[in-house]
Coordinates of N, CA, C and O in Angstrom, one line a residue:
X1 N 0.8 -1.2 0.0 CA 0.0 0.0 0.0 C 0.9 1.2 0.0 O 1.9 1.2 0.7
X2 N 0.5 2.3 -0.8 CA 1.0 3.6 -0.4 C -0.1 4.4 -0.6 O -1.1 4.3 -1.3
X3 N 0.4 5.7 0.6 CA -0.1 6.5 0.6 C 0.5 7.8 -0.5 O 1.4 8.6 -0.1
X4 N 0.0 7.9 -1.5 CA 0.4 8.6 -2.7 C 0.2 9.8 -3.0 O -1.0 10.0 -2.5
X5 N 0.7 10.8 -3.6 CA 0.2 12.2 -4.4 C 1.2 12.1 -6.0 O 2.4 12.1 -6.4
X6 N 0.1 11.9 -6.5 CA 0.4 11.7 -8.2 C 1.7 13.1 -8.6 O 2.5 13.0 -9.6
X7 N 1.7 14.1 -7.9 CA 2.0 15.6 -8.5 C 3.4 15.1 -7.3 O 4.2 16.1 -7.5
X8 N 3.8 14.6 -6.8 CA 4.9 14.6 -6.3 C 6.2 14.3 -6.7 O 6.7 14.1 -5.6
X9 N 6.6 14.2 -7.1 CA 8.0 13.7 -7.8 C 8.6 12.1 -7.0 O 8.9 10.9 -7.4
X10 N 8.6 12.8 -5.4 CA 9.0 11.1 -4.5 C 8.3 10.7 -4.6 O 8.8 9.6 -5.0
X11 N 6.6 10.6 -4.6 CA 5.8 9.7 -4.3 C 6.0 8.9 -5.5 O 6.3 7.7 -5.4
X12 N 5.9 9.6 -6.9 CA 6.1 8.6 -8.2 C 7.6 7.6 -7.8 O 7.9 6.5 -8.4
X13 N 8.2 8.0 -7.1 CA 9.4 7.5 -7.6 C 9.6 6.5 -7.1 O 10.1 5.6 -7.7
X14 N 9.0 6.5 -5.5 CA 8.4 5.7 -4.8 C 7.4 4.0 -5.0 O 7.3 3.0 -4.4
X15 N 6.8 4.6 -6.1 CA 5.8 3.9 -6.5 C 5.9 2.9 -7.6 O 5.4 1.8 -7.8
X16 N 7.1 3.8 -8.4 CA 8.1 2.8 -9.7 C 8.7 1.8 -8.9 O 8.4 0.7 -9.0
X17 N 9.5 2.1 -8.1 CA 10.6 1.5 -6.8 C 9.9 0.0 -6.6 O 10.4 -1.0 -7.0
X18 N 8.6 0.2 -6.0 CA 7.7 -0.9 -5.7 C 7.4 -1.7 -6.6 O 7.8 -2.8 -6.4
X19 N 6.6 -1.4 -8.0 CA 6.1 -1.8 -8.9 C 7.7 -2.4 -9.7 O 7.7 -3.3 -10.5
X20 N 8.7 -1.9 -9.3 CA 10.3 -2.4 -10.1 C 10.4 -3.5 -9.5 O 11.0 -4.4 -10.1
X21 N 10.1 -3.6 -8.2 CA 10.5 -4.9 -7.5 C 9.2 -6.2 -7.6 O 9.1 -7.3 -7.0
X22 N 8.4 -5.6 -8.7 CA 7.5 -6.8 -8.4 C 5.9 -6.5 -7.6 O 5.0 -7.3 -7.6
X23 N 5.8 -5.8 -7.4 CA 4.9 -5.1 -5.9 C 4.1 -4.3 -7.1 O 4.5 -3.6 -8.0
X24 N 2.5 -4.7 -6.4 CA 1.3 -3.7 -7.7 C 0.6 -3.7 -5.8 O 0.0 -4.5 -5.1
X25 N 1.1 -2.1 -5.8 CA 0.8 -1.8 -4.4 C -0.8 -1.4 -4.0 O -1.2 -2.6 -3.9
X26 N -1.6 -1.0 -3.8 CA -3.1 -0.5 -3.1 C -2.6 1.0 -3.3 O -1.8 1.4 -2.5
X27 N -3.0 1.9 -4.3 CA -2.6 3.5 -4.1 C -3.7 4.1 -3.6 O -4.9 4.0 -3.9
X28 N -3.4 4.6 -2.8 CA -4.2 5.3 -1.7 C -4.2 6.9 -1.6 O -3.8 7.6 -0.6
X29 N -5.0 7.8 -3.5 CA -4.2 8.8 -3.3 C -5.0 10.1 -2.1 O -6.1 10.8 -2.4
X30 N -4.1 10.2 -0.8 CA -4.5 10.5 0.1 C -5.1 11.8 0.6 O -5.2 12.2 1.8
X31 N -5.3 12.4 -0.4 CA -5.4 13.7 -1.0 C -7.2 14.1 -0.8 O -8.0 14.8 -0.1
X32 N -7.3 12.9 -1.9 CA -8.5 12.3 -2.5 C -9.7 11.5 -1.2 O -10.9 11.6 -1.1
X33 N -8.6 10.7 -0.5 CA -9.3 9.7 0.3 C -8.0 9.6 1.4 O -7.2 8.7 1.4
X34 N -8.1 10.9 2.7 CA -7.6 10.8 3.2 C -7.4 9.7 4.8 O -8.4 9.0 5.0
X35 N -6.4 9.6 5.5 CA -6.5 8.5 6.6 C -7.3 9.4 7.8 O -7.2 10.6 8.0
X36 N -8.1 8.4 8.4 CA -8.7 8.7 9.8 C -7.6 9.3 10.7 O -6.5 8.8 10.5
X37 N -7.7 10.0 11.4 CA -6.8 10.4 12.5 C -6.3 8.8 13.4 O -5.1 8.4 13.7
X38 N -7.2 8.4 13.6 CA -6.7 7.0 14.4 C -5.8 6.1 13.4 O -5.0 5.3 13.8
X39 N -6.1 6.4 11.8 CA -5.6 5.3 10.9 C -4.2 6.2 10.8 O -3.3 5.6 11.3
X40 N -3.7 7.6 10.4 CA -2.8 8.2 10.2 C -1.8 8.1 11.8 O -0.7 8.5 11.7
X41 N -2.1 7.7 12.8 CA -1.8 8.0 14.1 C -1.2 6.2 14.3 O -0.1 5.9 14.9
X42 N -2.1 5.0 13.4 CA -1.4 3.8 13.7 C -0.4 4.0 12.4 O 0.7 3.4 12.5
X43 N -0.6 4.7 11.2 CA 0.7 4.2 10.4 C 2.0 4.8 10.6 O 3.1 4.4 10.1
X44 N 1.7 6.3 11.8 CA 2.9 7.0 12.2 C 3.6 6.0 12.8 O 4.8 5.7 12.4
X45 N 3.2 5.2 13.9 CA 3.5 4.1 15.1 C 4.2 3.3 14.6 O 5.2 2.8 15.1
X46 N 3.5 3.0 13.3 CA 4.2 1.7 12.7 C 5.6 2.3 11.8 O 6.3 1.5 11.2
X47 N 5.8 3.3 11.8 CA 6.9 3.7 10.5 C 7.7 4.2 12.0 O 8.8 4.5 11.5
X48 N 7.7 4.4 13.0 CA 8.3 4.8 14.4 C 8.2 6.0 14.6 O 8.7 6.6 15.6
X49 N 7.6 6.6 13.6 CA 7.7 8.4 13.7 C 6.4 9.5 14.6 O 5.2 9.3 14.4
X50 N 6.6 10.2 15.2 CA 6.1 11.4 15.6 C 5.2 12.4 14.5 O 5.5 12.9 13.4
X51 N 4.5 12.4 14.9 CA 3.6 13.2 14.0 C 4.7 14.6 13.5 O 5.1 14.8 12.4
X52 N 4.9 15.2 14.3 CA 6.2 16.6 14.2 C 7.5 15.7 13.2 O 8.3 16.4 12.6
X53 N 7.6 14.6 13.0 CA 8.7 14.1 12.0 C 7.5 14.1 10.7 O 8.0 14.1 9.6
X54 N 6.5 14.1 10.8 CA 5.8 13.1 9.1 C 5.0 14.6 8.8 O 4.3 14.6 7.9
X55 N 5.1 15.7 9.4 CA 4.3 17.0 8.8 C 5.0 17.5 8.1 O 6.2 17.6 8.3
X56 N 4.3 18.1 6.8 CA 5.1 19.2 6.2 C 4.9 20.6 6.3 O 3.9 21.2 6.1
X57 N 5.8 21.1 6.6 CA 6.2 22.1 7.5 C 6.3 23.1 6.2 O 5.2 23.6 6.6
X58 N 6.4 23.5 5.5 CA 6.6 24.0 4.4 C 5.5 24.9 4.3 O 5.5 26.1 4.2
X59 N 4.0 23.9 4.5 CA 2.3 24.5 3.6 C 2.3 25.5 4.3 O 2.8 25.6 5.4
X60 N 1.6 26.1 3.8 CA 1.4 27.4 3.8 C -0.2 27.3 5.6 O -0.6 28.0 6.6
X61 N -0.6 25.9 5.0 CA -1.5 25.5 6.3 C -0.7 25.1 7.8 O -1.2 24.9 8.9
X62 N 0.1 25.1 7.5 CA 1.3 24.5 8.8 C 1.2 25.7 9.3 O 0.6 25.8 10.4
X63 N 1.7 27.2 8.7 CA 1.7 28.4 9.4 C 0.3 28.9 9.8 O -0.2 29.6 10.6
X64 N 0.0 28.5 9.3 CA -1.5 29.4 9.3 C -2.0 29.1 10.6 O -2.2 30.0 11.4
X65 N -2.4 27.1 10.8 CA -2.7 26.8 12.2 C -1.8 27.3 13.6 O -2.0 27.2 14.8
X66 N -0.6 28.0 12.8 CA 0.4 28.3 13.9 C 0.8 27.1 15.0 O 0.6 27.2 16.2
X67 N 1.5 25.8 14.1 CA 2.2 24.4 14.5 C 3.4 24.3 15.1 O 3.9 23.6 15.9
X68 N 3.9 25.5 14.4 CA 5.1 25.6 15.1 C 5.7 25.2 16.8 O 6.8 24.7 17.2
X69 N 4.8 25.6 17.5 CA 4.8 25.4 18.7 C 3.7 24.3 19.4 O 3.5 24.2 20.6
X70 N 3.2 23.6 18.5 CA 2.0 22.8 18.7 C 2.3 21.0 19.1 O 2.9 20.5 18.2
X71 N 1.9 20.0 20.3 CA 1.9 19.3 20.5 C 1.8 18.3 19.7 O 1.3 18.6 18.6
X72 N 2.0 17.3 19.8 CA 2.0 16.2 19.0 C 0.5 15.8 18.8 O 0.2 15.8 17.6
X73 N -0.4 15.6 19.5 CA -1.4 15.6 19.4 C -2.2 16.4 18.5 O -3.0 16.0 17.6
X74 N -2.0 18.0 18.7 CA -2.5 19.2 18.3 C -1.9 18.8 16.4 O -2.8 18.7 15.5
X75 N -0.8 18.7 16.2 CA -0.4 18.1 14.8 C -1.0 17.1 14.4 O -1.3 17.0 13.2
X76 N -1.3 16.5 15.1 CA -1.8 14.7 14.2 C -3.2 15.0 14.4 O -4.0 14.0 14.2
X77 N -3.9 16.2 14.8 CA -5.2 17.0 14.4 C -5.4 17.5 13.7 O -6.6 17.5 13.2
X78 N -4.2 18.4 13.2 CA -4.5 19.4 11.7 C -3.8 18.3 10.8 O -4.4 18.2 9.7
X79 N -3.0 17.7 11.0 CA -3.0 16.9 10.1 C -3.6 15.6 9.3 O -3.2 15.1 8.2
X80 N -4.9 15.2 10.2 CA -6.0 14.4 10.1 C -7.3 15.4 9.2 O -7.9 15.0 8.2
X81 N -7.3 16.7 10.0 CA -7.9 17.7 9.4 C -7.6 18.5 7.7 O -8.3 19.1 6.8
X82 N -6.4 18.0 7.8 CA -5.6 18.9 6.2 C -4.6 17.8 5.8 O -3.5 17.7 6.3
X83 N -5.0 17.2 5.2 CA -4.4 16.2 4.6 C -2.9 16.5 3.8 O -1.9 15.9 3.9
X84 N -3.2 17.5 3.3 CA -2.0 18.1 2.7 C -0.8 18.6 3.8 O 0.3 19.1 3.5
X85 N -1.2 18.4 4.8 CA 0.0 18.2 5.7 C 0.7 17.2 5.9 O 1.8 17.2 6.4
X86 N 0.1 16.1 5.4 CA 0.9 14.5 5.6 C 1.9 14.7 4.5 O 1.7 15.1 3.3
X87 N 3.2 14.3 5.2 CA 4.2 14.5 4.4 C 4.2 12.9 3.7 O 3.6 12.0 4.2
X88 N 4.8 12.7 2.7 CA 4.4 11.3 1.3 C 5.6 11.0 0.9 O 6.5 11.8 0.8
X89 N 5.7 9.8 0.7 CA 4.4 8.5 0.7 C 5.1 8.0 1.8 O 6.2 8.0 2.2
X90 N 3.8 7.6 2.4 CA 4.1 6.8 3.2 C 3.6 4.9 2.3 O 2.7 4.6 1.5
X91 N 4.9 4.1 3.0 CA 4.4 2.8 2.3 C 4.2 1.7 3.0 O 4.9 1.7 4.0
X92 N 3.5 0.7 2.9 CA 3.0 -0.2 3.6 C 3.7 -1.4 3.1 O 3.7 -1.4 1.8
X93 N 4.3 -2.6 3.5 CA 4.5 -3.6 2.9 C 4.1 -5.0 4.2 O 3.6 -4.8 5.3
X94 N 4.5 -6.0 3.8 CA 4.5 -7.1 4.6 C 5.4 -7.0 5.9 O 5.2 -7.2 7.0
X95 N 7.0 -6.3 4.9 CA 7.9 -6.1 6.1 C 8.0 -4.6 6.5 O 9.1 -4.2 6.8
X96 N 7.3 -4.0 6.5 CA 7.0 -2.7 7.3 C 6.4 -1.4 7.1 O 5.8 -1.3 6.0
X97 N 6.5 -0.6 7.7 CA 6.1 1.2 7.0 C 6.7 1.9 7.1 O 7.0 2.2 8.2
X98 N 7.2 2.4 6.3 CA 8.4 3.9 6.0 C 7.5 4.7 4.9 O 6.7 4.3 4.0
X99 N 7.9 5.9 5.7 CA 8.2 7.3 5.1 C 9.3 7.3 4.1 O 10.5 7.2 4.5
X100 N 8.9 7.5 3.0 CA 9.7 6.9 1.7 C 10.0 8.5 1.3 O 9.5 9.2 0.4
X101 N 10.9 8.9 2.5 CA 11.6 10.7 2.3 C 12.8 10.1 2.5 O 12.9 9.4 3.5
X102 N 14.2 10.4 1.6 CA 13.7 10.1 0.0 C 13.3 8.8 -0.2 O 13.5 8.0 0.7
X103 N 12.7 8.4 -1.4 CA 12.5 7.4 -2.4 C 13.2 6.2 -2.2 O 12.8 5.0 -2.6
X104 N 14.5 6.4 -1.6 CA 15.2 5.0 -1.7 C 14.8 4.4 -0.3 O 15.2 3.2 -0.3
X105 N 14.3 4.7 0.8 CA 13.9 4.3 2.1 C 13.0 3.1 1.4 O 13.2 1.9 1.6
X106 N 12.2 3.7 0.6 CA 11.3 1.9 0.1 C 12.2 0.6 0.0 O 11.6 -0.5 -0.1
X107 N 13.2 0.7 0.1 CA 14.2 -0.2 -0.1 C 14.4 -0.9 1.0 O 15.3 -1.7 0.9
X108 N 13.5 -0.8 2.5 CA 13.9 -0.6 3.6 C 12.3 -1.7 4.0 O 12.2 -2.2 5.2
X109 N 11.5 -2.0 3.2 CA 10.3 -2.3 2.8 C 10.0 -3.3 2.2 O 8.8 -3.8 2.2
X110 N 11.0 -3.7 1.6 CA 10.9 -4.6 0.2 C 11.6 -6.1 0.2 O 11.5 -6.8 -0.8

């Protein structure tokens, strides 16, 4: 499974990576059909990360909510709420979930 954005450059690259190894993954473009807060909160757990490691910090919605100084909780809220804050792809396989930042972490998966 991945959690995908077609318009991303990693997420594609990510997604060849998989499909190169064999793997016709579940695309889940998360944009479209974002995760539950409780579903985005077990795939952080499972990839070992903190909500404050998997946000993107960049959107223009990051500042806006004023996250900067915001709990882990408070994050994995706006980021349930704004999907466009989930930083991509996240990937799902048999042997585990990584945050495929960069692209070759899928390697870590496979």
């Amino acid at each position: 499974m991945i959690y995908h954005n077609p318009r991303c450059n990693t997420s594609r690259t990510a997604l060849a990576a998989l499909r190169e190894a064999g793997i016709e993954p579940t695309v889940i473009k998360y944009l479209d059909t974002p995760p539950t807060r409780d579903e985005l909160r077990s795939l952080l757990e499972a990839a070992g990360l903190k909500p404050s490691e998997a946000v993107r910090r960049r959107e223009s919605v990051f500042r806006e909510l004023g996250l900067g100084d915001a709990t882990e909780d408070e994050i994995l809220d706006a980021m349930a709420a704004n999907p466009i804050l989930i930083e991509r792809p996240i990937v799902v396989t048999a042997k585990g979930t990584v945050l495929a930042r960069p692209a070759t972490r899928v390697d870590d998966v496979l």
